[in-house]
Short mmCIF file of C-alpha atoms and ligand atoms in Angstrom, two decimals:
data_model
loop_
_atom_site.label_atom_id
_atom_site.label_comp_id
_atom_site.label_asym_id
_atom_site.label_seq_id
_atom_site.Cartn_x
_atom_site.Cartn_y
_atom_site.Cartn_z
CA MET A 1 109.53 75.80 123.39
CA LEU A 2 109.73 79.12 121.53
CA ALA A 3 107.78 81.35 124.16
CA ASN A 4 110.00 80.10 127.09
CA LEU A 5 113.18 80.72 125.15
CA LEU A 6 112.27 84.18 124.62
CA PHE A 7 110.74 85.04 127.89
CA PRO A 8 112.49 82.54 130.53
CA GLU A 9 111.82 84.92 133.39
CA ILE A 10 107.98 85.09 132.89
CA LYS A 11 106.24 82.71 135.19
CA GLU A 12 102.87 84.21 135.47
CA THR A 13 100.00 83.90 132.96
CA PRO A 14 97.89 86.72 131.54
CA GLN A 15 94.86 85.28 133.73
CA ASP A 16 97.20 85.97 136.91
CA ILE A 17 97.75 89.48 135.80
CA ILE A 18 93.98 90.19 135.12
CA ASN A 19 92.99 88.78 138.51
CA LYS A 20 95.10 91.34 139.99
CA TYR A 21 92.85 94.15 138.81
CA PRO A 22 89.15 94.58 140.01
CA LYS A 23 86.60 94.91 137.32
CA ARG A 24 85.39 98.42 136.70
CA PRO A 25 81.71 99.03 137.35
CA ASP A 26 80.03 98.52 133.96
CA TRP A 27 77.98 101.67 134.25
CA LYS A 28 80.91 104.00 134.28
CA VAL A 29 82.42 105.91 131.46
CA ILE A 30 86.23 105.63 131.87
CA THR A 31 88.28 107.96 129.95
CA ARG A 32 92.02 108.68 130.21
CA ILE A 33 94.65 111.05 128.89
CA ALA A 34 97.93 109.26 128.08
CA PRO A 35 100.58 112.02 127.23
CA SER A 36 104.15 111.11 126.27
CA PRO A 37 106.17 113.62 128.15
CA THR A 38 109.08 114.02 126.05
CA TRP A 39 108.26 117.59 125.30
CA PHE A 40 106.59 120.57 126.82
CA LEU A 41 102.77 120.33 127.48
CA HIS A 42 101.28 120.91 124.18
CA ILE A 43 97.86 122.72 123.87
CA TRP A 44 96.37 119.56 122.46
CA ALA A 45 96.91 117.99 125.80
CA ILE A 46 94.65 120.38 127.44
CA TYR A 47 92.16 120.23 124.57
CA SER A 48 92.23 116.51 124.73
CA ALA A 49 91.99 116.39 128.57
CA MET A 50 89.02 118.69 128.34
CA LEU A 51 87.29 116.42 125.96
CA ASP A 52 87.98 113.64 128.40
CA LYS A 53 86.50 115.59 131.22
CA ILE A 54 83.49 116.69 129.43
CA VAL A 55 82.54 113.13 128.45
CA ALA A 56 83.47 111.97 131.86
CA TYR A 57 81.48 114.75 133.57
CA LYS A 58 78.44 113.92 131.64
CA ASN A 59 78.47 110.18 132.15
CA ASN A 60 79.30 109.36 135.89
CA TRP A 61 82.76 109.74 135.12
CA LEU A 62 86.31 108.44 135.85
CA PHE A 63 89.14 109.94 134.29
CA PHE A 64 92.81 108.94 134.76
CA LEU A 65 96.28 109.77 133.73
CA ARG A 66 98.72 107.43 132.23
CA ILE A 67 102.24 108.41 131.44
CA GLU A 68 103.47 106.97 128.02
CA ASP A 69 107.18 107.21 128.70
CA THR A 70 108.65 104.15 126.75
CA ASP A 71 110.26 106.56 124.47
CA GLN A 72 113.17 106.58 127.01
CA LYS A 73 115.52 108.95 125.33
CA ARG A 74 114.98 111.70 127.96
CA GLU A 75 114.62 111.98 131.64
CA VAL A 76 110.78 112.16 131.83
CA GLU A 77 109.76 112.09 135.43
CA TRP A 78 110.09 115.78 136.26
CA MET A 79 108.30 116.55 132.99
CA ALA A 80 105.45 114.23 133.78
CA LYS A 81 105.22 115.91 137.21
CA LYS A 82 105.06 119.04 135.74
CA TYR A 83 102.18 117.98 133.23
CA ILE A 84 100.17 117.12 136.17
CA GLU A 85 100.97 120.38 137.82
CA LEU A 86 99.97 122.15 134.53
CA LEU A 87 96.86 120.13 133.85
CA LYS A 88 95.82 120.94 137.49
CA ILE A 89 95.93 124.48 136.84
CA PHE A 90 93.24 123.97 134.33
CA TRP A 91 91.22 122.17 136.91
CA LEU A 92 91.98 119.15 134.77
CA ASN A 93 92.53 116.77 137.68
CA PHE A 94 92.20 113.04 137.63
CA ASN A 95 90.83 110.28 139.83
CA GLU A 96 93.78 108.22 139.34
CA TRP A 97 97.35 109.25 138.35
CA PRO A 98 100.88 108.06 138.77
CA ILE A 99 102.50 108.77 142.18
CA TRP A 100 106.11 108.51 142.11
CA LEU A 101 107.16 107.97 145.65
CA ASN A 102 104.91 105.44 146.53
CA TRP A 103 103.50 104.35 143.37
CA GLU A 104 102.62 100.82 144.15
CA ASP A 105 99.86 101.38 146.63
CA ILE A 106 97.73 104.12 145.72
CA TRP A 107 95.23 103.13 142.98
CA ASN A 108 94.09 99.91 141.85
CA TYR A 109 95.39 99.80 138.26
CA TRP A 110 99.01 100.68 138.98
CA PRO A 111 101.56 101.14 137.74
CA TYR A 112 100.33 104.26 135.74
CA THR A 113 103.78 104.85 133.92
CA GLN A 114 104.61 102.53 131.05
CA SER A 115 108.21 102.27 131.94
CA LYS A 116 107.32 100.27 135.03
CA ARG A 117 104.99 97.84 133.14
CA GLU A 118 107.53 95.74 131.32
CA TYR A 119 106.63 92.52 133.21
CA ILE A 120 102.90 92.94 132.35
CA TYR A 121 103.80 93.41 128.66
CA LYS A 122 106.18 90.41 128.57
CA THR A 123 103.66 88.19 130.18
CA PHE A 124 100.97 88.94 127.53
CA LEU A 125 103.46 88.78 124.81
CA LYS A 126 104.73 85.44 125.96
CA ASP A 127 101.20 84.10 125.90
CA LEU A 128 100.76 85.50 122.23
CA VAL A 129 103.83 83.78 121.01
CA LEU A 130 102.72 80.51 122.74
CA LYS A 131 99.47 80.81 120.87
CA TRP A 132 101.36 81.55 117.58
CA LEU A 133 99.72 84.89 117.32
CA ALA A 134 103.05 86.68 117.64
CA TYR A 135 106.63 85.73 116.37
CA PRO A 136 110.10 87.14 116.76
CA CYS A 137 111.65 88.59 113.70
CA PHE A 138 115.10 89.03 112.95
CA LEU A 139 115.05 90.93 109.82
CA THR A 140 117.66 93.69 109.43
CA GLU A 141 117.06 97.12 108.20
CA GLU A 142 118.58 96.22 104.77
CA GLU A 143 116.45 93.17 104.50
CA ILE A 144 113.41 95.15 105.32
CA THR A 145 114.61 97.86 102.52
CA GLN A 146 114.98 95.08 100.09
CA THR A 147 111.53 93.68 100.65
CA ARG A 148 110.17 97.12 100.09
CA GLU A 149 111.87 97.48 96.86
CA ILE A 150 110.72 94.05 95.58
CA GLN A 151 107.06 95.12 96.63
CA GLU A 152 107.43 98.51 95.03
CA ALA A 153 108.58 96.97 91.92
CA SER A 154 105.48 94.72 91.79
CA LYS A 155 103.15 97.68 92.99
CA LEU A 156 102.19 95.49 96.17
CA PRO A 157 101.46 97.39 99.42
CA THR A 158 104.88 97.71 101.13
CA TRP A 159 105.67 96.48 104.56
CA ILE A 160 106.15 93.17 106.33
CA TYR A 161 103.15 90.63 106.21
CA LYS A 162 102.49 87.10 105.18
CA GLU A 163 104.80 85.84 102.60
CA TYR A 164 106.95 88.85 102.85
CA SER A 165 107.96 87.76 106.43
CA PRO A 166 110.38 85.13 106.37
CA TRP A 167 110.38 84.77 110.27
CA ARG A 168 106.70 84.15 110.25
CA TYR A 169 107.32 80.78 109.09
CA ALA A 170 110.68 80.05 110.74
CA SER A 171 111.34 76.86 112.64
CA LEU A 172 112.27 76.67 116.16
CA GLU A 173 115.84 75.69 115.04
CA ASP A 174 116.15 78.68 112.96
CA VAL A 175 115.18 80.91 115.83
CA LYS A 176 117.55 79.21 118.26
CA LYS A 177 120.34 79.67 115.91
CA ALA A 178 119.45 83.43 115.43
CA LEU A 179 119.39 83.81 119.24
CA ASP A 180 122.46 82.08 119.77
CA GLU A 181 124.08 84.45 117.24
CA LYS A 182 122.80 87.33 119.31
CA LYS A 183 120.95 88.80 116.36
CA GLU A 184 118.51 91.58 117.43
CA PHE A 185 114.85 90.76 116.99
CA VAL A 186 111.47 92.47 117.38
CA ILE A 187 108.12 90.57 118.27
CA ARG A 188 105.53 91.01 115.54
CA LEU A 189 101.92 90.51 115.36
CA LYS A 190 101.04 87.52 113.15
CA SER A 191 98.13 89.27 111.44
CA SER A 192 95.14 86.93 110.35
CA TRP A 193 93.17 89.64 108.55
CA GLU A 194 92.92 90.02 104.84
CA LEU A 195 94.13 92.84 102.61
CA ILE A 196 91.19 93.22 100.63
CA LYS A 197 88.57 93.33 103.54
CA LYS A 198 86.87 96.27 104.71
CA ILE A 199 85.99 97.04 108.32
CA GLU A 200 83.44 99.68 109.56
CA ILE A 201 84.49 101.89 112.30
CA ASN A 202 82.18 103.81 114.60
CA ASP A 203 84.07 106.78 115.71
CA LEU A 204 82.26 109.02 118.20
CA ILE A 205 83.57 112.18 116.30
CA LYS A 206 84.02 111.10 112.74
CA TRP A 207 80.80 108.83 112.81
CA LYS A 208 80.94 105.84 110.64
CA VAL A 209 84.10 105.18 108.43
CA SER A 210 84.71 102.26 106.08
CA MET A 211 88.56 101.31 106.34
CA GLN A 212 90.71 98.68 105.07
CA GLU A 213 91.37 95.94 107.58
CA ASN A 214 94.75 95.58 108.88
CA PHE A 215 96.82 92.89 107.29
CA LEU A 216 100.27 94.02 108.48
CA ASP A 217 102.54 92.24 110.84
CA VAL A 218 103.08 94.99 112.90
CA VAL A 219 105.75 95.29 115.58
CA LEU A 220 104.47 94.86 118.94
CA MET A 221 107.71 94.96 121.01
CA LYS A 222 110.87 96.68 120.06
CA THR A 223 114.33 95.23 120.15
CA ASN A 224 115.14 96.61 123.69
CA TRP A 225 111.71 95.18 124.97
CA ILE A 226 109.95 98.52 124.61
CA PRO A 227 106.31 97.88 123.60
CA THR A 228 105.04 99.78 120.61
CA TYR A 229 102.25 102.28 121.12
CA HIS A 230 99.89 99.88 119.69
CA PHE A 231 100.65 97.03 122.04
CA ALA A 232 100.70 99.17 125.12
CA HIS A 233 97.42 100.75 124.15
CA LEU A 234 95.86 97.30 123.93
CA ILE A 235 97.15 96.02 127.27
CA ASP A 236 97.01 99.08 129.34
CA ASP A 237 93.60 100.18 128.16
CA TYR A 238 92.19 96.86 128.76
CA LEU A 239 93.79 96.20 132.23
CA MET A 240 92.73 99.75 133.43
CA GLY A 241 89.28 99.42 132.10
CA THR A 242 89.18 102.24 129.65
CA THR A 243 85.73 102.44 127.75
CA LEU A 244 86.36 105.29 125.76
CA VAL A 245 89.74 106.66 123.92
CA ILE A 246 89.66 110.09 122.87
CA ARG A 247 92.92 110.75 121.08
CA TRP A 248 94.35 112.98 118.24
CA ASP A 249 93.43 112.27 114.58
CA GLU A 250 97.08 110.94 114.10
CA TRP A 251 96.03 107.44 115.49
CA PHE A 252 92.87 107.16 113.38
CA ALA A 253 94.73 105.27 110.65
CA SER A 254 95.70 102.59 113.26
CA VAL A 255 92.27 101.84 114.33
CA PRO A 256 91.77 98.70 112.18
CA LEU A 257 95.03 97.34 113.67
CA HIS A 258 93.68 98.20 117.33
CA LEU A 259 90.36 96.36 116.44
CA GLU A 260 92.33 93.31 115.43
CA LEU A 261 94.41 93.39 118.36
CA PHE A 262 91.45 93.51 120.73
CA LYS A 263 89.50 90.90 118.63
CA MET A 264 92.56 88.57 118.91
CA MET A 265 92.43 88.84 122.66
CA LEU A 266 88.77 88.20 122.77
CA TRP A 267 88.59 91.60 124.59
CA LYS A 268 85.71 94.14 123.90
CA ALA A 269 87.53 97.08 122.28
CA PRO A 270 87.07 100.59 123.76
CA ASN A 271 84.92 103.26 122.07
CA TYR A 272 87.15 105.64 120.01
CA ALA A 273 86.85 109.30 119.30
CA HIS A 274 89.50 110.96 117.24
CA TYR A 275 89.63 114.74 117.26
CA TRP A 276 90.73 116.87 114.48
CA PRO A 277 94.24 118.52 114.79
CA LEU A 278 94.48 122.12 115.94
CA VAL A 279 95.58 124.35 113.18
CA LYS A 280 96.81 127.73 112.58
CA ILE A 281 96.74 130.21 109.74
CA ASP A 282 100.27 130.43 108.12
CA TRP A 283 100.28 133.03 105.30
CA ASP A 284 97.11 132.06 103.32
CA SER A 285 96.94 128.39 104.21
CA ARG A 286 96.17 126.32 107.24
CA ARG A 287 98.64 124.03 108.80
CA LYS A 288 98.77 121.82 111.93
CA ILE A 289 100.37 123.55 115.01
CA SER A 290 103.71 122.29 115.19
CA LYS A 291 105.70 121.55 118.29
CA ARG A 292 108.94 122.70 116.80
CA LEU A 293 107.92 125.64 114.80
CA ASP A 294 105.07 127.25 116.84
CA PRO A 295 105.48 128.89 120.31
CA GLU A 296 101.87 128.86 120.88
CA ALA A 297 101.80 124.99 120.86
CA ASP A 298 103.33 125.25 124.27
CA ILE A 299 100.75 125.78 126.93
CA GLU A 300 103.14 127.75 128.93
CA TYR A 301 103.38 130.37 126.23
CA TYR A 302 99.76 131.38 127.13
CA PHE A 303 100.68 131.86 130.75
CA GLU A 304 103.46 134.26 129.71
CA LYS A 305 101.14 136.40 127.73
CA TRP A 306 98.71 135.56 130.62
CA PHE A 307 95.62 134.62 129.15
CA LEU A 308 93.18 133.85 131.74
CA ILE A 309 92.83 130.12 132.34
CA GLU A 310 89.13 130.55 132.02
CA ALA A 311 89.67 132.34 128.65
CA ILE A 312 91.75 129.25 127.32
CA LEU A 313 88.96 126.92 128.41
CA ASP A 314 86.22 129.11 126.74
CA PHE A 315 88.35 129.47 123.63
CA LEU A 316 88.88 125.73 123.38
CA SER A 317 85.23 124.88 124.15
CA ASN A 318 84.49 127.04 121.27
CA ILE A 319 86.57 125.05 119.05
CA ILE A 320 84.84 122.03 120.07
CA ASN A 321 81.17 123.29 119.66
CA SER A 322 81.06 126.71 117.96
CA TRP A 323 77.75 127.54 119.49
CA PHE A 324 79.46 127.48 122.88
CA GLU A 325 80.03 131.30 122.46
CA ASP A 326 76.19 132.08 122.36
CA TRP A 327 75.63 129.86 125.46
CA ARG A 328 78.45 131.61 127.25
CA LYS A 329 76.75 135.23 126.60
CA GLU A 330 73.75 133.87 128.48
CA ASN A 331 75.73 131.98 131.15
CA LEU A 332 78.31 134.31 132.18
CA ASN A 333 79.21 132.55 135.42
CA LYS A 334 78.83 128.92 134.69
CA SER A 335 81.64 126.50 134.22
CA TYR A 336 82.17 125.25 130.75
CA LEU A 337 81.18 121.87 131.94
CA GLU A 338 77.66 122.82 132.22
CA PHE A 339 77.45 123.31 128.48
CA ASP A 340 75.78 120.53 126.61
CA PHE A 341 78.78 119.49 124.43
CA LYS A 342 78.18 117.31 121.47
CA LEU A 343 81.23 115.37 120.55
CA GLU A 344 79.45 114.05 117.35
CA LYS A 345 79.13 117.74 116.23
CA ILE A 346 82.62 118.81 116.60
CA ASN A 347 83.54 120.96 113.75
CA SER A 348 84.94 118.76 111.06
CA ALA A 349 86.78 121.67 109.47
CA TRP A 350 90.21 121.68 111.14
CA ALA A 351 90.15 123.35 114.46
CA LEU A 352 91.61 126.81 114.16
CA VAL A 353 93.73 128.30 117.07
CA ASP A 354 93.33 131.96 116.51
CA LEU A 355 95.01 134.13 118.95
CA GLU A 356 92.89 137.19 118.08
CA LYS A 357 89.90 135.42 118.97
CA LEU A 358 91.47 134.13 122.21
CA THR A 359 92.30 137.66 122.93
CA PHE A 360 88.78 138.74 122.39
CA VAL A 361 87.45 135.83 124.56
CA ASN A 362 89.98 137.10 127.34
CA ALA A 363 88.94 140.67 127.13
CA THR A 364 85.37 139.84 127.41
CA LEU A 365 86.04 137.83 130.61
CA ILE A 366 87.93 140.58 131.97
CA LYS A 367 85.06 143.04 131.29
CA ASN A 368 82.55 140.79 132.84
CA MET A 369 84.65 139.91 135.95
CA PRO A 370 83.65 141.09 139.40
CA LEU A 371 86.24 143.87 140.49
CA GLU A 372 87.64 141.96 143.68
CA GLU A 373 88.23 138.91 141.52
CA LEU A 374 90.02 140.73 138.86
CA TYR A 375 92.15 142.58 141.37
CA GLU A 376 93.22 139.22 142.90
CA LYS A 377 94.20 137.65 139.60
CA LEU A 378 95.75 140.86 138.39
CA SER A 379 97.90 141.15 141.54
CA LYS A 380 98.90 137.44 141.12
CA TYR A 381 99.94 138.11 137.52
CA LEU A 382 101.97 141.20 138.36
CA GLN A 383 103.68 139.59 141.23
CA GLU A 384 104.75 136.73 138.99
CA TYR A 385 105.64 138.21 135.91
CA GLU A 386 106.11 141.91 136.66
CA ASN A 387 107.69 141.73 139.98
CA ASP A 388 109.69 144.92 139.99
CA PHE A 389 106.33 146.97 139.03
CA TYR A 390 104.44 145.05 141.52
CA ASN A 391 106.62 145.76 144.39
CA ASN A 392 107.68 149.37 143.54
CA LYS A 393 104.77 150.72 142.12
CA PHE A 394 101.66 148.62 142.53
CA LEU A 395 102.12 147.88 146.16
CA LYS A 396 103.30 151.53 146.92
CA VAL A 397 99.72 152.88 146.47
CA SER A 398 96.60 152.28 148.25
CA LYS A 399 94.43 149.32 147.09
CA GLU A 400 91.61 151.84 146.83
CA TYR A 401 93.62 153.71 144.24
CA ASN A 402 94.45 150.51 142.24
CA LEU A 403 90.88 149.59 142.18
CA LYS A 404 90.01 152.93 140.77
CA ILE A 405 92.57 152.15 137.88
CA ILE A 406 91.50 148.79 137.31
CA THR A 407 87.70 149.98 137.19
CA GLU A 408 88.70 152.37 134.56
CA LEU A 409 90.71 149.93 132.52
CA LYS A 410 88.47 146.97 132.78
CA THR A 411 86.69 147.69 129.52
CA ARG A 412 89.84 148.19 127.70
CA LEU A 413 92.37 145.85 128.98
CA THR A 414 92.46 142.79 126.77
CA ILE A 415 95.49 140.85 128.28
CA PHE A 416 97.21 141.45 131.75
CA LYS A 417 100.44 142.02 129.99
CA GLU A 418 99.15 145.53 128.81
CA TYR A 419 98.39 146.78 132.20
CA LYS A 420 101.84 148.28 133.05
CA LYS A 421 102.11 150.11 129.69
CA LEU A 422 98.51 151.42 129.91
CA THR A 423 98.98 152.89 133.53
CA THR A 424 102.35 154.35 133.59
CA PHE A 425 100.95 157.83 134.16
CA PHE A 426 99.09 156.55 137.23
CA TYR A 427 102.22 155.02 138.88
CA ASN A 428 104.95 157.37 137.70
CA ASP A 429 105.79 160.83 138.49
CA PHE A 430 106.83 162.72 135.36
CA ASP A 431 109.79 165.01 134.70
CA VAL A 432 108.05 167.63 132.74
CA ASN A 433 109.91 168.78 129.70
CA GLN A 434 109.68 170.75 126.52
CA ASP A 435 108.26 167.81 124.66
CA ILE A 436 105.12 168.21 126.38
CA ILE A 437 104.44 171.61 124.78
CA ASP A 438 104.05 170.14 121.50
CA LEU A 439 101.32 167.89 122.79
CA LEU A 440 99.41 170.70 124.65
CA ILE A 441 99.01 172.77 121.45
CA ASN A 442 96.57 171.06 119.32
CA LEU A 443 95.28 172.93 116.26
CA LYS A 444 92.42 170.48 115.70
CA MET A 445 91.03 171.08 119.31
CA LYS A 446 91.55 174.89 118.66
CA ILE A 447 94.26 175.13 121.19
CA GLU A 448 96.43 177.37 119.03
CA ASN A 449 99.08 178.76 121.51
CA ILE A 450 100.31 178.63 124.97
CA ASP A 451 98.13 181.36 126.30
CA ILE A 452 94.99 179.37 125.45
CA VAL A 453 96.55 176.35 127.17
CA LYS A 454 97.25 178.41 130.20
CA LYS A 455 93.87 179.87 130.36
CA TRP A 456 92.27 176.44 130.45
CA LEU A 457 94.57 174.91 132.84
CA TYR A 458 94.04 177.93 135.34
CA LEU A 459 90.28 177.40 134.91
CA ALA A 460 90.82 173.65 135.93
CA LEU A 461 92.95 174.59 138.84
CA ASP A 462 90.46 177.08 140.08
CA ILE A 463 87.57 174.44 139.77
CA LEU A 464 89.68 171.83 141.70
CA SER A 465 90.89 174.23 144.18
CA ALA A 466 87.48 175.14 144.96
CA LYS A 467 86.38 171.90 145.89
CA LYS A 468 86.73 171.32 149.58
CA ASP A 469 86.30 167.51 149.70
CA GLU A 470 87.38 164.58 147.53
CA PHE A 471 85.12 163.97 144.64
CA LEU A 472 82.84 160.99 145.21
CA ASN A 473 82.71 159.85 141.84
CA ILE A 474 83.09 160.67 138.05
CA GLU A 475 79.60 161.99 137.88
CA GLU A 476 80.29 164.68 140.34
CA ILE A 477 83.45 165.74 138.57
CA LYS A 478 81.48 165.85 135.32
CA ASN A 479 78.67 167.78 136.70
CA ILE A 480 81.12 170.52 138.21
CA PHE A 481 83.33 170.68 135.13
CA VAL A 482 80.49 170.81 132.59
CA GLU A 483 78.74 173.67 134.42
CA GLU A 484 81.96 175.72 134.83
CA ILE A 485 82.90 175.17 131.01
CA LYS A 486 79.47 176.33 130.12
CA LYS A 487 79.98 179.64 131.76
CA VAL A 488 82.93 180.39 129.73
CA GLU A 489 80.98 179.38 126.68
CA MET A 490 83.53 176.81 125.49
CA LYS A 491 83.19 173.18 124.31
CA ASN A 492 84.18 170.52 127.00
CA TRP A 493 86.85 168.72 124.80
CA GLN A 494 88.54 172.08 124.14
CA VAL A 495 89.13 172.89 127.83
CA LEU A 496 89.78 169.37 128.65
CA TRP A 497 92.51 168.68 126.17
CA PRO A 498 95.11 170.45 128.11
CA VAL A 499 94.05 169.09 131.31
CA ARG A 500 94.18 165.60 130.21
CA VAL A 501 97.70 166.02 128.68
CA SER A 502 98.80 167.60 131.85
CA LEU A 503 97.68 164.76 133.87
CA SER A 504 98.84 161.93 131.66
CA TRP A 505 101.48 163.34 129.43
CA GLU A 506 100.44 161.23 126.75
CA GLU A 507 98.44 161.46 123.63
CA PHE A 508 96.23 158.55 124.12
CA SER A 509 95.06 158.06 127.76
CA PRO A 510 91.55 157.92 129.62
CA TRP A 511 89.50 160.78 129.59
CA ALA A 512 90.61 163.88 131.54
CA LEU A 513 87.77 163.55 134.26
CA GLU A 514 88.42 160.03 134.64
CA LEU A 515 92.18 160.77 135.32
CA ILE A 516 91.12 163.34 137.95
CA TYR A 517 88.95 160.83 139.68
CA ILE A 518 91.65 158.35 139.79
CA LEU A 519 94.58 160.64 140.70
CA TRP A 520 92.52 162.44 143.25
CA LYS A 521 92.32 166.18 143.55
CA GLN A 522 95.65 166.88 145.20
CA LYS A 523 97.77 165.03 142.65
CA SER A 524 95.71 166.51 139.81
CA ILE A 525 96.37 170.06 141.07
CA GLN A 526 99.94 169.28 141.44
CA ARG A 527 100.52 167.79 137.96
CA ILE A 528 98.65 170.84 136.47
CA GLN A 529 100.87 173.03 138.53
CA ASN A 530 103.90 171.40 137.33
CA ILE A 531 102.95 172.08 133.70
CA LEU A 532 101.98 175.73 134.38
CA ASN A 533 105.43 176.16 135.90
CA LEU A 534 107.07 175.02 132.88
CA ILE A 535 105.28 177.07 130.34
N1 LIG U 601 100.97 108.84 124.05
C1 LIG U 601 100.11 108.85 122.87
C2 LIG U 601 100.27 110.13 122.10
O1 LIG U 601 100.75 111.24 122.92
C3 LIG U 601 98.58 108.86 123.50
C4 LIG U 601 97.49 108.57 122.42
C5 LIG U 601 96.42 108.11 123.19
O2 LIG U 601 95.58 108.99 123.91
O3 LIG U 601 96.15 106.88 123.14
O4 LIG U 601 100.07 110.30 121.00
#
């Protein structure tokens, strides 16, 4: 018998396998993410997992991870583990996931790694062959090409189906002969559907779409006993009880095939939701973000620049439903999960990954973050990515000093990466040199010569030296300075220009009085004195 010939080692029936897995409760929505970890973790994976989590969260959820590692060209185990770690950083953790060390005994629906499910796939496939719903096909590449050429010449759909699939009708003898000759083969679906018929698909994101039925004898299992995505999706999502498959647009064209497969098995198909590809602007057109071309496809790229995890989540939420942004303004401290997402209203224009927008979201979060939290996050960032600066500068001053700097910068810092650059003058002592004179003289500010510079620096020095204790806040510094400057009948900005330059040695820096507040009186006096010694 053909099935036994092909699968002699398979003794169990599909029912035996089905019986091993308990039925999931009807009332639960079961979603999953099924990455193929042959590459880095793509920003899509985060987006996709967020969608799963959002749906699951709203509906008494269960959300699991399955590793689709049938493309075994690479060593994937460490990558899969890394995926899990990365997804966890986004709080996208699962109810069930593959456990490598002890993977047999943790969750009910194991194994969660496709490469370990060969026996399961073969059992179902044997049954399909037995029922004449699938068949081995020994066509060679050349024969397939020839078939396509014939079809093209007659303007027929190209591929393997019905009368263009000789092995569909082959006798047991022919198959035996081919097997004896050790010819390579695949297992194909024996499609019963028709070329001309249409099928209506209800996609949760794309709504109702009418598509042509599948009529192709699609490959279910490849030559080396590796299932195709289509077959693995059928078996795994059925056995694991998935009720909603959220996946990227690329699979949408395969929905008719998947529906045919589920129907053939007499199983209820899951619901489908296909999300639009994430795109970027490239010159003046939009294109899909590409794993190969775009560094921003890799989720770790965002860590290097250190966008806050919360910013990435908010940013992606905004891609899902654009009015998320308005909600966020009113709900600063809530999790994005509290927002009432509407899958059916996902923007159908391609979803744009705009890094400027992400930077803006990030800056807004920094601005609104409680000081202590910001301090913690920033310290963690510096420790990891600017270790030298962290150990030799940041940790060398008091926490109070750092907090003052952070407070001052909070409204201007857009990403953590800027911190070091924006704060050099707070952490470094400066070798005063002649260049600074060019900066001190500023015709627009009516600082026309070095005598004027000196005059105002001495005034500042007098004010600072007259103050016995440390300043309590910027207000206090401001009051004292404004009063004294008024006495000499000058404008604040005129007097404060050389003061600011002496304290920061830079053209662009915070306001002079803020600098005094952060640097403290003694350090401010010292820096002004250094300049006066030079000029
Ligand atoms: N492994 C598939 C992919 O990465 C998963 C698609 C799905 O979610 O079913 O495209």
